[in-house]
PDB file of C-alpha atoms in Angstrom:
ATOM      1  CA  MET Q 295     196.868 -93.963-162.534  1.00  0.00           C
ATOM      2  CA  THR Q 296     198.500 -96.114-159.854  1.00  0.00           C
ATOM      3  CA  THR Q 297     196.005 -94.244-157.220  1.00  0.00           C
ATOM      4  CA  LEU Q 298     193.260 -96.045-159.313  1.00  0.00           C
ATOM      5  CA  ILE Q 299     194.563 -99.345-159.462  1.00  0.00           C
ATOM      6  CA  ILE Q 300     195.326 -99.282-155.517  1.00  0.00           C
ATOM      7  CA  THR Q 301     191.926 -98.086-155.062  1.00  0.00           C
ATOM      8  CA  LEU Q 302     190.197-100.735-156.984  1.00  0.00           C
ATOM      9  CA  ILE Q 303     192.359-103.423-155.270  1.00  0.00           C
ATOM     10  CA  ILE Q 304     191.447-101.786-151.805  1.00  0.00           C
ATOM     11  CA  VAL Q 305     187.682-101.984-152.905  1.00  0.00           C
ATOM     12  CA  LEU Q 306     187.500-105.347-154.221  1.00  0.00           C
ATOM     13  CA  LEU Q 307     189.595-106.986-151.161  1.00  0.00           C
ATOM     14  CA  LEU Q 308     187.222-105.026-148.704  1.00  0.00           C
ATOM     15  CA  GLY Q 309     184.223-106.516-150.759  1.00  0.00           C
ATOM     16  CA  GLY Q 310     185.717-110.279-150.649  1.00  0.00           C
ATOM     17  CA  LEU Q 311     186.045-109.549-147.053  1.00  0.00           C
ATOM     18  CA  PHE Q 312     182.406-108.500-146.104  1.00  0.00           C
ATOM     19  CA  GLY Q 313     181.359-111.233-148.680  1.00  0.00           C
ATOM     20  CA  GLY Q 314     182.934-113.814-146.352  1.00  0.00           C
ATOM     21  CA  LEU Q 315     182.034-112.266-143.137  1.00  0.00           C
ATOM     22  CA  LEU Q 316     178.352-112.526-144.412  1.00  0.00           C
ATOM     23  CA  GLY Q 317     178.839-115.901-145.502  1.00  0.00           C
ATOM     24  CA  PHE Q 318     180.149-117.228-142.169  1.00  0.00           C
ATOM     25  CA  ALA Q 319     177.606-115.369-140.266  1.00  0.00           C
ATOM     26  CA  SER Q 320     174.522-116.569-142.461  1.00  0.00           C
ATOM     27  CA  VAL Q 321     176.138-120.046-141.744  1.00  0.00           C
ATOM     28  CA  LYS Q 322     176.921-119.726-138.091  1.00  0.00           C
ATOM     29  CA  LEU Q 323     173.902-117.517-137.151  1.00  0.00           C
ATOM     30  CA  LYS Q 324     171.203-119.240-138.993  1.00  0.00           C
ATOM     31  CA  VAL Q 325     167.541-119.937-137.404  1.00  0.00           C
ATOM     32  CA  GLU Q 326     165.953-123.120-137.602  1.00  0.00           C
ATOM     33  CA  SER Q 327     162.364-122.732-138.310  1.00  0.00           C
ATOM     34  CA  ASP Q 328     159.846-124.771-136.928  1.00  0.00           C
ATOM     35  CA  PRO Q 329     158.787-128.065-138.706  1.00  0.00           C
ATOM     36  CA  ILE Q 330     155.075-127.731-137.648  1.00  0.00           C
ATOM     37  CA  VAL Q 331     154.761-124.081-138.968  1.00  0.00           C
ATOM     38  CA  ASP Q 332     156.633-125.111-142.351  1.00  0.00           C
ATOM     39  CA  LYS Q 333     154.034-128.215-142.644  1.00  0.00           C
ATOM     40  CA  VAL Q 334     150.916-126.145-142.209  1.00  0.00           C
ATOM     41  CA  ASP Q 335     152.459-123.476-144.530  1.00  0.00           C
ATOM     42  CA  ALA Q 336     153.135-126.001-147.105  1.00  0.00           C
ATOM     43  CA  VAL Q 337     149.278-127.012-146.929  1.00  0.00           C
ATOM     44  CA  LEU Q 338     148.118-123.468-147.211  1.00  0.00           C
ATOM     45  CA  PRO Q 339     147.044-122.373-150.539  1.00  0.00           C
ATOM     46  CA  GLN Q 340     150.000-119.689-150.812  1.00  0.00           C
ATOM     47  CA  ILE Q 341     147.803-116.952-152.530  1.00  0.00           C
ATOM     48  CA  GLN Q 342     148.357-114.328-149.727  1.00  0.00           C
ATOM     49  CA  CYS Q 343     145.021-113.060-150.026  1.00  0.00           C
ATOM     50  CA  GLY Q 344     144.715-111.979-146.129  1.00  0.00           C
ATOM     51  CA  GLN Q 345     141.093-113.153-145.325  1.00  0.00           C
ATOM     52  CA  CYS Q 346     142.215-115.352-142.570  1.00  0.00           C
ATOM     53  CA  GLY Q 347     143.020-111.898-140.639  1.00  0.00           C
ATOM     54  CA  TYR Q 348     146.986-112.462-141.321  1.00  0.00           C
ATOM     55  CA  PRO Q 349     149.246-110.464-143.995  1.00  0.00           C
ATOM     56  CA  GLY Q 350     149.871-114.174-145.803  1.00  0.00           C
ATOM     57  CA  CYS Q 351     150.167-117.640-145.427  1.00  0.00           C
ATOM     58  CA  LYS Q 352     153.118-118.033-143.313  1.00  0.00           C
ATOM     59  CA  PRO Q 353     152.027-115.681-140.652  1.00  0.00           C
ATOM     60  CA  TYR Q 354     148.929-117.592-140.355  1.00  0.00           C
ATOM     61  CA  ALA Q 355     150.672-120.710-140.448  1.00  0.00           C
ATOM     62  CA  GLU Q 356     152.796-119.308-137.478  1.00  0.00           C
ATOM     63  CA  ALA Q 357     149.597-118.778-135.737  1.00  0.00           C
ATOM     64  CA  VAL Q 358     147.966-122.159-136.150  1.00  0.00           C
ATOM     65  CA  ALA Q 359     151.151-123.774-134.521  1.00  0.00           C
ATOM     66  CA  ASN Q 360     150.937-121.559-132.003  1.00  0.00           C
ATOM     67  CA  GLY Q 361     146.993-122.495-131.214  1.00  0.00           C
ATOM     68  CA  ASP Q 362     144.935-120.199-133.571  1.00  0.00           C
ATOM     69  CA  LEU Q 363     141.884-121.487-135.299  1.00  0.00           C
ATOM     70  CA  ILE Q 364     142.370-123.820-137.992  1.00  0.00           C
ATOM     71  CA  THR Q 365     139.374-122.819-139.845  1.00  0.00           C
ATOM     72  CA  LYS Q 366     140.491-119.306-140.774  1.00  0.00           C
ATOM     73  CA  CYS Q 367     141.637-119.910-144.522  1.00  0.00           C
ATOM     74  CA  ILE Q 368     138.886-119.189-146.686  1.00  0.00           C
ATOM     75  CA  PRO Q 369     140.290-119.786-150.262  1.00  0.00           C
ATOM     76  CA  GLY Q 370     141.334-123.400-148.958  1.00  0.00           C
ATOM     77  CA  GLY Q 371     138.059-124.217-147.938  1.00  0.00           C
ATOM     78  CA  GLN Q 372     137.249-127.678-145.845  1.00  0.00           C
ATOM     79  CA  GLU Q 373     139.904-129.798-147.698  1.00  0.00           C
ATOM     80  CA  THR Q 374     142.636-127.328-146.200  1.00  0.00           C
ATOM     81  CA  VAL Q 375     140.920-127.295-142.760  1.00  0.00           C
ATOM     82  CA  VAL Q 376     140.990-131.264-143.105  1.00  0.00           C
ATOM     83  CA  LYS Q 377     144.706-131.026-144.084  1.00  0.00           C
ATOM     84  CA  ILE Q 378     146.105-128.667-141.541  1.00  0.00           C
ATOM     85  CA  ALA Q 379     144.239-130.971-138.766  1.00  0.00           C
ATOM     86  CA  ASP Q 380     146.013-133.948-140.049  1.00  0.00           C
ATOM     87  CA  VAL Q 381     149.299-132.075-139.694  1.00  0.00           C
ATOM     88  CA  LEU Q 382     148.782-130.940-136.323  1.00  0.00           C
ATOM     89  CA  GLY Q 383     147.010-134.357-135.208  1.00  0.00           C
ATOM     90  CA  VAL Q 384     143.462-132.776-134.099  1.00  0.00           C
ATOM     91  CA  ALA Q 385     139.906-133.431-134.655  1.00  0.00           C
ATOM     92  CA  VAL Q 386     138.762-131.979-138.039  1.00  0.00           C
ATOM     93  CA  PRO Q 387     136.310-129.162-136.251  1.00  0.00           C
ATOM     94  CA  GLU Q 388     132.716-128.851-137.873  1.00  0.00           C
ATOM     95  CA  THR Q 389     132.776-125.475-140.354  1.00  0.00           C
ATOM     96  CA  GLU Q 390     130.524-124.359-142.766  1.00  0.00           C
ATOM     97  CA  PHE Q 391     132.181-122.680-145.476  1.00  0.00           C
ATOM     98  CA  ALA Q 392     129.762-120.004-147.592  1.00  0.00           C
ATOM     99  CA  ASP Q 393     129.922-121.633-150.936  1.00  0.00           C
ATOM    100  CA  PRO Q 394     130.428-125.660-151.511  1.00  0.00           C
ATOM    101  CA  ASP Q 395     130.837-124.931-155.252  1.00  0.00           C
ATOM    102  CA  PRO Q 396     134.525-125.870-155.862  1.00  0.00           C
ATOM    103  CA  ARG Q 397     135.232-123.642-158.822  1.00  0.00           C
ATOM    104  CA  PRO Q 398     137.251-120.721-158.244  1.00  0.00           C
ATOM    105  CA  GLU Q 399     136.100-117.034-158.380  1.00  0.00           C
ATOM    106  CA  ILE Q 400     138.224-114.000-159.919  1.00  0.00           C
ATOM    107  CA  ALA Q 401     137.019-110.392-159.873  1.00  0.00           C
ATOM    108  CA  PHE Q 402     135.216-108.613-162.733  1.00  0.00           C
ATOM    109  CA  ILE Q 403     135.291-104.880-163.041  1.00  0.00           C
ATOM    110  CA  ASP Q 404     132.246-103.179-164.831  1.00  0.00           C
ATOM    111  CA  GLU Q 405     134.271-100.698-166.849  1.00  0.00           C
ATOM    112  CA  ASN Q 406     131.073 -98.774-167.637  1.00  0.00           C
ATOM    113  CA  MET Q 407     130.948 -97.958-163.784  1.00  0.00           C
ATOM    114  CA  CYS Q 408     134.714 -97.682-162.987  1.00  0.00           C
ATOM    115  CA  ILE Q 409     136.001 -94.234-162.199  1.00  0.00           C
ATOM    116  CA  GLY Q 410     139.358 -94.925-161.749  1.00  0.00           C
ATOM    117  CA  CYS Q 411     139.916 -94.382-157.867  1.00  0.00           C
ATOM    118  CA  THR Q 412     142.782 -96.985-157.721  1.00  0.00           C
ATOM    119  CA  LYS Q 413     141.300 -98.310-154.345  1.00  0.00           C
ATOM    120  CA  CYS Q 414     141.125-101.584-156.137  1.00  0.00           C
ATOM    121  CA  ILE Q 415     144.786-101.773-157.444  1.00  0.00           C
ATOM    122  CA  GLN Q 416     145.744-100.848-153.696  1.00  0.00           C
ATOM    123  CA  ALA Q 417     144.011-103.578-152.267  1.00  0.00           C
ATOM    124  CA  CYS Q 418     144.855-106.295-154.506  1.00  0.00           C
ATOM    125  CA  PRO Q 419     147.428-108.222-152.833  1.00  0.00           C
ATOM    126  CA  VAL Q 420     148.652-109.821-156.153  1.00  0.00           C
ATOM    127  CA  ASP Q 421     148.681-107.031-158.423  1.00  0.00           C
ATOM    128  CA  ALA Q 422     146.300-108.608-160.579  1.00  0.00           C
ATOM    129  CA  ILE Q 423     144.088-105.530-161.757  1.00  0.00           C
ATOM    130  CA  ILE Q 424     145.778-102.555-163.952  1.00  0.00           C
ATOM    131  CA  GLY Q 425     144.628 -99.269-164.544  1.00  0.00           C
ATOM    132  CA  THR Q 426     145.663 -95.653-163.642  1.00  0.00           C
ATOM    133  CA  ASN Q 427     144.131 -92.637-161.951  1.00  0.00           C
ATOM    134  CA  LYS Q 428     140.862 -91.594-163.448  1.00  0.00           C
ATOM    135  CA  ALA Q 429     140.895 -94.245-166.349  1.00  0.00           C
ATOM    136  CA  MET Q 430     139.280 -97.477-166.237  1.00  0.00           C
ATOM    137  CA  HIS Q 431     140.519-100.507-164.673  1.00  0.00           C
ATOM    138  CA  THR Q 432     140.608-104.200-165.444  1.00  0.00           C
ATOM    139  CA  VAL Q 433     141.650-107.543-163.808  1.00  0.00           C
ATOM    140  CA  ILE Q 434     144.078-110.030-165.308  1.00  0.00           C
ATOM    141  CA  PRO Q 435     142.365-113.313-165.067  1.00  0.00           C
ATOM    142  CA  ASP Q 436     145.564-115.302-165.045  1.00  0.00           C
ATOM    143  CA  LEU Q 437     146.980-113.186-161.902  1.00  0.00           C
ATOM    144  CA  CYS Q 438     143.886-112.983-159.769  1.00  0.00           C
ATOM    145  CA  THR Q 439     143.622-115.332-157.081  1.00  0.00           C
ATOM    146  CA  GLY Q 440     139.856-114.454-156.139  1.00  0.00           C
ATOM    147  CA  CYS Q 441     140.250-113.334-152.643  1.00  0.00           C
ATOM    148  CA  GLY Q 442     137.751-110.740-153.338  1.00  0.00           C
ATOM    149  CA  LEU Q 443     140.061-108.080-151.317  1.00  0.00           C
ATOM    150  CA  CYS Q 444     139.090-105.638-154.075  1.00  0.00           C
ATOM    151  CA  VAL Q 445     135.330-105.628-153.775  1.00  0.00           C
ATOM    152  CA  PRO Q 446     134.722-103.431-150.428  1.00  0.00           C
ATOM    153  CA  PRO Q 447     137.095-100.701-151.025  1.00  0.00           C
ATOM    154  CA  CYS Q 448     135.412 -99.910-154.736  1.00  0.00           C
ATOM    155  CA  PRO Q 449     133.301 -96.795-153.998  1.00  0.00           C
ATOM    156  CA  THR Q 450     130.930 -97.494-157.202  1.00  0.00           C
ATOM    157  CA  ASP Q 451     130.217-101.244-156.203  1.00  0.00           C
ATOM    158  CA  CYS Q 452     131.689-101.993-159.907  1.00  0.00           C
ATOM    159  CA  ILE Q 453     133.838-105.061-158.664  1.00  0.00           C
ATOM    160  CA  THR Q 454     132.060-108.211-158.736  1.00  0.00           C
ATOM    161  CA  MET Q 455     133.168-112.025-158.200  1.00  0.00           C
ATOM    162  CA  HIS Q 456     132.529-114.370-161.263  1.00  0.00           C
ATOM    163  CA  LYS Q 457     132.792-118.372-160.983  1.00  0.00           C
ATOM    164  CA  VAL Q 458     135.590-119.409-163.410  1.00  0.00           C
ATOM    165  CA  GLU Q 459     134.190-121.509-165.988  1.00  0.00           C
ATOM    166  CA  SER Q 460     136.242-124.721-167.381  1.00  0.00           C
ATOM    167  CA  GLY Q 461     138.287-124.253-170.402  1.00  0.00           C
ATOM    168  CA  ILE Q 462     141.090-125.962-172.002  1.00  0.00           C
ATOM    169  CA  LYS Q 463     143.230-125.383-169.212  1.00  0.00           C
ATOM    170  CA  ASP Q 464     140.907-127.385-166.915  1.00  0.00           C
ATOM    171  CA  TRP Q 465     140.345-130.354-169.162  1.00  0.00           C
ATOM    172  CA  ASN Q 466     140.986-133.673-168.055  1.00  0.00           C
ATOM    173  CA  TRP Q 467     143.212-135.349-170.597  1.00  0.00           C
ATOM    174  CA  GLN Q 468     143.097-138.748-169.352  1.00  0.00           C
ATOM    175  CA  PHE Q 469     141.467-141.131-171.589  1.00  0.00           C
ATOM    176  CA  GLU Q 470     141.803-144.178-169.521  1.00  0.00           C
ATOM    177  CA  GLN Q 471     139.026-146.625-169.433  1.00  0.00           C
ATOM    178  CA  HIS Q 472     138.690-149.703-167.123  1.00  0.00           C
ATOM    179  CA  GLY Q 473     142.650-149.615-166.282  1.00  0.00           C
ATOM    180  CA  ARG Q 474     143.629-149.685-169.938  1.00  0.00           C
ATOM    181  CA  ILE Q 475     144.048-146.519-172.415  1.00  0.00           C
ATOM    182  CA  HIS Q 476     141.423-146.201-175.329  1.00  0.00           C
ATOM    183  CA  VAL Q 477     142.681-145.418-178.386  1.00  0.00           C
ATOM    184  CA  VAL Q 478     140.509-144.213-181.139  1.00  0.00           C
ATOM    185  CA  ASN Q 479     141.318-144.872-185.079  1.00  0.00           C
ATOM    186  CA  LEU Q 480     139.738-142.590-186.844  1.00  0.00           C
ATOM    187  CA  CYS Q 481     140.675-144.071-190.081  1.00  0.00           C
ATOM    188  CA  ASP Q 482     138.329-147.527-189.249  1.00  0.00           C
ATOM    189  CA  GLU Q 483     135.728-145.644-188.556  1.00  0.00           C
ATOM    190  CA  LYS Q 484     133.670-145.287-191.855  1.00  0.00           C
TER     191      LYS Q 484
END
């Protein structure tokens, strides 16, 4: 019994010692990040889609801070390019993004054509596609960022990108007209 207590005390002391050393090291060896990288990263859409050629928004922000093109963020579009140019203090370059329609897109899987190969699941950076091997797959619309990375690996071309229609989540609930709130009283209308 005493051996168990002594062993427990030694383990607790070692845990406390190593925890204290890690805490000290995290303060003493802290690496300061580049403020420009942090500002550029804050402007990016943070969907980690990889369409810019980098594995996520933070690596792309680091590349932009080191001189890479600021026009590679396709999901962010022209608005993001303008914001990055403002952060860097450079002129906004001329760009032509393929789709001027501001509505986001989500992936849609035609379940009749899906063969269950799981290639789309492997390509999705946000795990928005569910399904299993040799069974149909489907997209969870609330998780899909519209990056389109699932479309090229599909061998049956059953994945298409669809524009998101406005719904109750997108509704503008501001009823302000001419600087004052417009109140409708249904009891007075007869």
